[in-house]
Tab-separated table of C-alpha atoms in Angstrom:
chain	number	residue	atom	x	y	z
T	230	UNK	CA	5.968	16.476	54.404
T	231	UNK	CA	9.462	14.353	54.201
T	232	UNK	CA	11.852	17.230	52.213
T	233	UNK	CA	12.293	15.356	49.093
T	234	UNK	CA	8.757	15.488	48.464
T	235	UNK	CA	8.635	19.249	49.106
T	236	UNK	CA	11.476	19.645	46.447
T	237	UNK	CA	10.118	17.544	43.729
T	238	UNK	CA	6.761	19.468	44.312
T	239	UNK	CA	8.773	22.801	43.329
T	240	UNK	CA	10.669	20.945	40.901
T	241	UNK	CA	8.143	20.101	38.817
T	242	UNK	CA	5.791	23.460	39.361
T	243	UNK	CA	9.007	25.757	38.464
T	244	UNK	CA	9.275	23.315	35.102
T	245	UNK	CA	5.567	24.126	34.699
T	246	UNK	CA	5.067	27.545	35.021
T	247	UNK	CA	8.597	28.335	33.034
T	248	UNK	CA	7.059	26.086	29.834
T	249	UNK	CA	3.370	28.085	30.331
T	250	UNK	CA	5.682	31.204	30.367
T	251	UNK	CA	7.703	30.694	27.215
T	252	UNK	CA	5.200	29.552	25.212
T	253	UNK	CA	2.505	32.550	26.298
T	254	UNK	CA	1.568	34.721	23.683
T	255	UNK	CA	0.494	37.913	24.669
T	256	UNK	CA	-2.310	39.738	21.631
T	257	UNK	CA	-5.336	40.249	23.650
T	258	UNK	CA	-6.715	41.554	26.971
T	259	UNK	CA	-7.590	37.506	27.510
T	260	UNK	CA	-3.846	36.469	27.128
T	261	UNK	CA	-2.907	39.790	29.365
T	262	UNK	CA	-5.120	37.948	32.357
T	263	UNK	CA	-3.729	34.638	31.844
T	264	UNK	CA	-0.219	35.970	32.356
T	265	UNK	CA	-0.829	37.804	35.585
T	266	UNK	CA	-2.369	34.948	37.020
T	267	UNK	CA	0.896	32.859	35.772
T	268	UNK	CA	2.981	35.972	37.024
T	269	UNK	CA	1.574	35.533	40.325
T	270	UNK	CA	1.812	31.545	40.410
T	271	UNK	CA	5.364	32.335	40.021
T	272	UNK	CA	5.675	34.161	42.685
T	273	UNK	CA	3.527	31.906	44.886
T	274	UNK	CA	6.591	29.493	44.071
T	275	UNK	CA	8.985	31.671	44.987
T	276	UNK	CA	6.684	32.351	48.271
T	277	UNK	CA	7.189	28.800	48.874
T	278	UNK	CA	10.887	28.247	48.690
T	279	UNK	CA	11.829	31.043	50.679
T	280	UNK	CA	9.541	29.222	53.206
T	281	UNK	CA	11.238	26.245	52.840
T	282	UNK	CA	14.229	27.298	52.586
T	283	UNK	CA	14.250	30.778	53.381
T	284	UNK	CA	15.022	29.362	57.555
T	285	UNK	CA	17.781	27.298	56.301
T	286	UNK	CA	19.662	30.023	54.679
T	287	UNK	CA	19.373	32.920	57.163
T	288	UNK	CA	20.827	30.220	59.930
T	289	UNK	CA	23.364	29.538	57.531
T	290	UNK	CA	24.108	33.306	56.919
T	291	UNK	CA	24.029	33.577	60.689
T	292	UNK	CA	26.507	31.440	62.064
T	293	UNK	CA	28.936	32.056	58.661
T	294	UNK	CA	28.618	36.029	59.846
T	295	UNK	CA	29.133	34.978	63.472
T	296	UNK	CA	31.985	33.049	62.992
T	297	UNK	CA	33.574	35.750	60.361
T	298	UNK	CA	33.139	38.355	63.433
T	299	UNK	CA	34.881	35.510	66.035
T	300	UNK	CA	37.814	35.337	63.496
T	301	UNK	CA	38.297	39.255	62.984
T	302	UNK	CA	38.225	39.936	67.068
T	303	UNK	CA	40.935	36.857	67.272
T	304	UNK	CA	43.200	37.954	64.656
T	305	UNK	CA	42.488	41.476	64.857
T	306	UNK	CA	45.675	41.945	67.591
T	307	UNK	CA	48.092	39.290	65.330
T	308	UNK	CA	47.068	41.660	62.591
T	309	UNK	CA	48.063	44.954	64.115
T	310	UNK	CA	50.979	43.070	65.290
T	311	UNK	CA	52.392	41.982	61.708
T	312	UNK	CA	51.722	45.419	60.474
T	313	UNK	CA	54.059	47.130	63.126
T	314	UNK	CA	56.669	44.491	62.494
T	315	UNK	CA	56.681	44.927	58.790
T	316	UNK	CA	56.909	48.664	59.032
T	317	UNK	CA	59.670	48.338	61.833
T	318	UNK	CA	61.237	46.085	59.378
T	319	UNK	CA	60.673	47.424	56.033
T	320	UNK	CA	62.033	50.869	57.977
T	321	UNK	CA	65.463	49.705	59.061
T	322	UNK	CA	66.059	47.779	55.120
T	323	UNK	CA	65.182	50.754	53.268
T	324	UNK	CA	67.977	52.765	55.739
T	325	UNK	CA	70.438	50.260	55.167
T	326	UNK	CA	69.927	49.991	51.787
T	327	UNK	CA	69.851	53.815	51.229
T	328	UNK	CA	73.307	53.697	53.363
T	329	UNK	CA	74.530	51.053	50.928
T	330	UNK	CA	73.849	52.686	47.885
T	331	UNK	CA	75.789	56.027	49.215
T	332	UNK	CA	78.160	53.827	50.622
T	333	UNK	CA	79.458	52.243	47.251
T	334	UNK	CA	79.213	55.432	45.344
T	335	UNK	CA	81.732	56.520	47.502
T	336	UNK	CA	83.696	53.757	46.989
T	337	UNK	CA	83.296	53.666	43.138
T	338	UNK	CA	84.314	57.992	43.310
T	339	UNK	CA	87.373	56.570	44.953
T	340	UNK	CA	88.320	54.213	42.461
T	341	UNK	CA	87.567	56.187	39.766
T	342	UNK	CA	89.185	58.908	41.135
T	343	UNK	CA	92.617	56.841	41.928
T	344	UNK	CA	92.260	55.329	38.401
T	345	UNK	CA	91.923	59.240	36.675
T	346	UNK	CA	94.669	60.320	38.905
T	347	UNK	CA	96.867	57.106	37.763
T	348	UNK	CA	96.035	57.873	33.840
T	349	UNK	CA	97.777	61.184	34.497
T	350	UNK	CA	100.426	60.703	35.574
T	351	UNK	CA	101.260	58.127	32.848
T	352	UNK	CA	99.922	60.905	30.246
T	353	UNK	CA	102.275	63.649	31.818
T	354	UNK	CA	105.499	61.062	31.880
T	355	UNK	CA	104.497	60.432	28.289
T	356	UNK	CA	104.893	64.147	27.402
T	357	UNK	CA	107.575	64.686	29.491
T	358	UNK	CA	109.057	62.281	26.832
T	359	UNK	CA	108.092	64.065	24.146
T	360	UNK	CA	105.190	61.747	23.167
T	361	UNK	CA	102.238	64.505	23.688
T	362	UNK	CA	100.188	62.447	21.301
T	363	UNK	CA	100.422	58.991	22.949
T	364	UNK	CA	99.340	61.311	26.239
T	365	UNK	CA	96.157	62.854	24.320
T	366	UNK	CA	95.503	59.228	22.908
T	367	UNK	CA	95.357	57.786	26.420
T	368	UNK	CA	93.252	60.868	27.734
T	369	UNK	CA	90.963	60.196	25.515
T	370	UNK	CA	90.371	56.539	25.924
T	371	UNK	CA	87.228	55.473	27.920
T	372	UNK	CA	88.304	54.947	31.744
T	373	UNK	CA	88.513	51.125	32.513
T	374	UNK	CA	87.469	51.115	35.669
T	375	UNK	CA	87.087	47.345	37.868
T	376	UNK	CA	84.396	46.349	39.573
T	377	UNK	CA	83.235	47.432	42.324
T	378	UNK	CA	81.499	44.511	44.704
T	379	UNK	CA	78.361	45.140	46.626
T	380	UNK	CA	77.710	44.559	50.037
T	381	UNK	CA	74.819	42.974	50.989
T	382	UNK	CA	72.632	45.695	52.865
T	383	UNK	CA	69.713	43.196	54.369
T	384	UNK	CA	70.210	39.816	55.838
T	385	UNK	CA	69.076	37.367	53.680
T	386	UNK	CA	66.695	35.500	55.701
T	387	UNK	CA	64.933	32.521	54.276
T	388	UNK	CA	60.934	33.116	54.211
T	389	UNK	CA	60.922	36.861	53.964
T	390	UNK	CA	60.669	38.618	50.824
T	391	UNK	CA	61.499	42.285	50.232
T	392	UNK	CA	59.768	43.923	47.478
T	393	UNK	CA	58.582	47.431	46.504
T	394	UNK	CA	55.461	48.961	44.820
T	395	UNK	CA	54.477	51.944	43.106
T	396	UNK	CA	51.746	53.895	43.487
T	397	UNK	CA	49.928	57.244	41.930
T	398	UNK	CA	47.742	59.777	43.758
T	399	UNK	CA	46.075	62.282	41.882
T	400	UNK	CA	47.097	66.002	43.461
T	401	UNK	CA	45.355	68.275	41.085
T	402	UNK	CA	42.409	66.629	39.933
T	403	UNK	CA	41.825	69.701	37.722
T	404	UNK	CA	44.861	69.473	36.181
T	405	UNK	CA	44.594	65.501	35.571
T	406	UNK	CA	41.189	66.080	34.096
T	407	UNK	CA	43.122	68.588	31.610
T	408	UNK	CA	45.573	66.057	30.853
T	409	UNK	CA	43.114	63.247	29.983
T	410	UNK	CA	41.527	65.709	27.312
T	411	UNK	CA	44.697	66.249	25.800
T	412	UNK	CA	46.112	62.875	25.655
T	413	UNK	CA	43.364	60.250	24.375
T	414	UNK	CA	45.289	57.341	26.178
T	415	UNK	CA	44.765	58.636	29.651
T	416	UNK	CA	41.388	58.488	29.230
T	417	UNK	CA	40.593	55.278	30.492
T	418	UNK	CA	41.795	55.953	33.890
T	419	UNK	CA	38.810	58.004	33.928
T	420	UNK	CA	35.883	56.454	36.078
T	421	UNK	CA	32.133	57.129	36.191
T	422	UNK	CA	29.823	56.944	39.005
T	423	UNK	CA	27.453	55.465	37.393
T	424	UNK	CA	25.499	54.611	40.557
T	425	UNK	CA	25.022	58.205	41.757
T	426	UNK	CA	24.570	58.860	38.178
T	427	UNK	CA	21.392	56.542	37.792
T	428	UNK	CA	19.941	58.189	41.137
T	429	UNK	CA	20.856	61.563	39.667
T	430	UNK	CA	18.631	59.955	36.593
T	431	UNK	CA	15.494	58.378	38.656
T	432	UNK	CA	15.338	62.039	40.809
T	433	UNK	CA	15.252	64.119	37.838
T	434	UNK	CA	14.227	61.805	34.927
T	435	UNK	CA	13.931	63.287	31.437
T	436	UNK	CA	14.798	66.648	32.958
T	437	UNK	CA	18.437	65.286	33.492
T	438	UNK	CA	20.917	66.747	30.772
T	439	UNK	CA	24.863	66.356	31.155
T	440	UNK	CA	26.289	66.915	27.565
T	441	UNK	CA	27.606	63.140	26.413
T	442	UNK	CA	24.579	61.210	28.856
T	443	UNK	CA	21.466	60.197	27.327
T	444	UNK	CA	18.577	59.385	29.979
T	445	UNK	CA	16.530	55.838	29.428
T	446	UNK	CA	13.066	55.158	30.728
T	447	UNK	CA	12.694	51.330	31.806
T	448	UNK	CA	9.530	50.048	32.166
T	449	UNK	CA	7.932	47.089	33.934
T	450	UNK	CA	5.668	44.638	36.012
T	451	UNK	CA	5.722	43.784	39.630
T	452	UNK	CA	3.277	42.531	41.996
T	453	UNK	CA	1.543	45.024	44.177
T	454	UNK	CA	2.333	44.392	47.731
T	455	UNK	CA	4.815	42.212	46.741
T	456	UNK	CA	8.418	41.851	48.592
T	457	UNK	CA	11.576	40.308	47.552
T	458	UNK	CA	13.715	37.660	49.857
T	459	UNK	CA	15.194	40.347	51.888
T	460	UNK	CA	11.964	42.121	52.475
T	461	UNK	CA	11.923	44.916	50.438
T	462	UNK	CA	9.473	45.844	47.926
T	463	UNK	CA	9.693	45.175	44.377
């Protein structure tokens, strides 16, 4: 059967069984009947696409994963490579950068201390002279110092950025958990499980109590024997 056909034929039974659906009432054992047998033409539909298409897909999924997996194995060594340049790189910069920094405090300790030095002897000629308050009056004035100009501790190559992060690691998760009690704000860097809570929830059902969780019972209607696209039951 040519493929267009095949998808008009789903077309229109999907449009079908979703306007039987919606406008199903259900009041009596009768209407009850009706929708299982609509329940399972749906999934006789849904049988039928992932025949048709089902093929298609996994091939698709194949060759996509296949190719991913060619990709990671080729750049996998250009990876490891930029990684042990960057560290190599980022290494060296934060040295000379560290060495620049204690470099021009020392410089600016010089000046300042020349300038200081410079201010007192003016002060002590001033007393000398008899003007001890002109002397106190300088003292006393903020030190004018000039500026100092940085060096340039990287090479400023075009292409490569340098930048830094921040990060936080929690230590003492006691202690954090403490903190987030006090201070309300913190609280949102709380996180729940919530998976391992709902499996916590289906193993013990109502007989799970954790102060501040309330347990829900779900209910609902699958097909018996029935399996979902990637083969496991509903």
């Amino acid at each position: 059967m040519p493929i267009e056909r095949v998808q008009q034929e789903i077309a229109d039974g999907s449009l079908d069984v979703s306007e039987r659906a919606t406008a199903l009432v259900v009041e009596t054992a009768t209407d009850y009947a009706s929708g299982v047998a609509l329940l399972q033409g749906v999934r006789s539909l849904r049988d039928r696409i992932e025949s048709e298409y089902g093929p298609v897909v996994r091939s698709a999924y194949a060759a996509h994963k296949s190719a991913v997996s060619l990709r990671k194995s080729l750049d996998g060594t250009l990876e490891q490579a930029e990684h042990c340049l960057k560290a190599k790189l980022s290494e060296w910069a934060i040295q000379r950068e560290n060495q620049a920094a204690a470099t021009q405090q020392e410089r600016e300790a010089q000046i300042q201390a020349i300038a200081e030095q410079a201010r007192q002897s003016v002060a002590d000629g001033l007393r000398a002279n008899g003007n001890g308050a002109d002397a106190a009056a300088l003292l006393a004035e903020p030190l004018a110092l000039p500026p100092v100009p940085k060096e340039r501790a990287v090479p400023d190559i075009g292409g490569v950025i340098h930048k830094t992060t921040w990060t936080a690691e929690v230590l003492d998760r006691d202690a954090f958990f403490r903190a987030c009690l006090e201070e309300p704000r913190w609280m949102q860097l709380w996180q729940v499980d919530v998976k391992a809570l709902n499996k916590m929830a289906r193993s013990l059902k109502d007989n799970l109590t954790i102060p501040g969780v309330v347990v829900r019972k779900h209910s609902g209607i699958t097909l018996q024997g029935r399996k979902d696209r990637n083969g496991k039951p509903e």
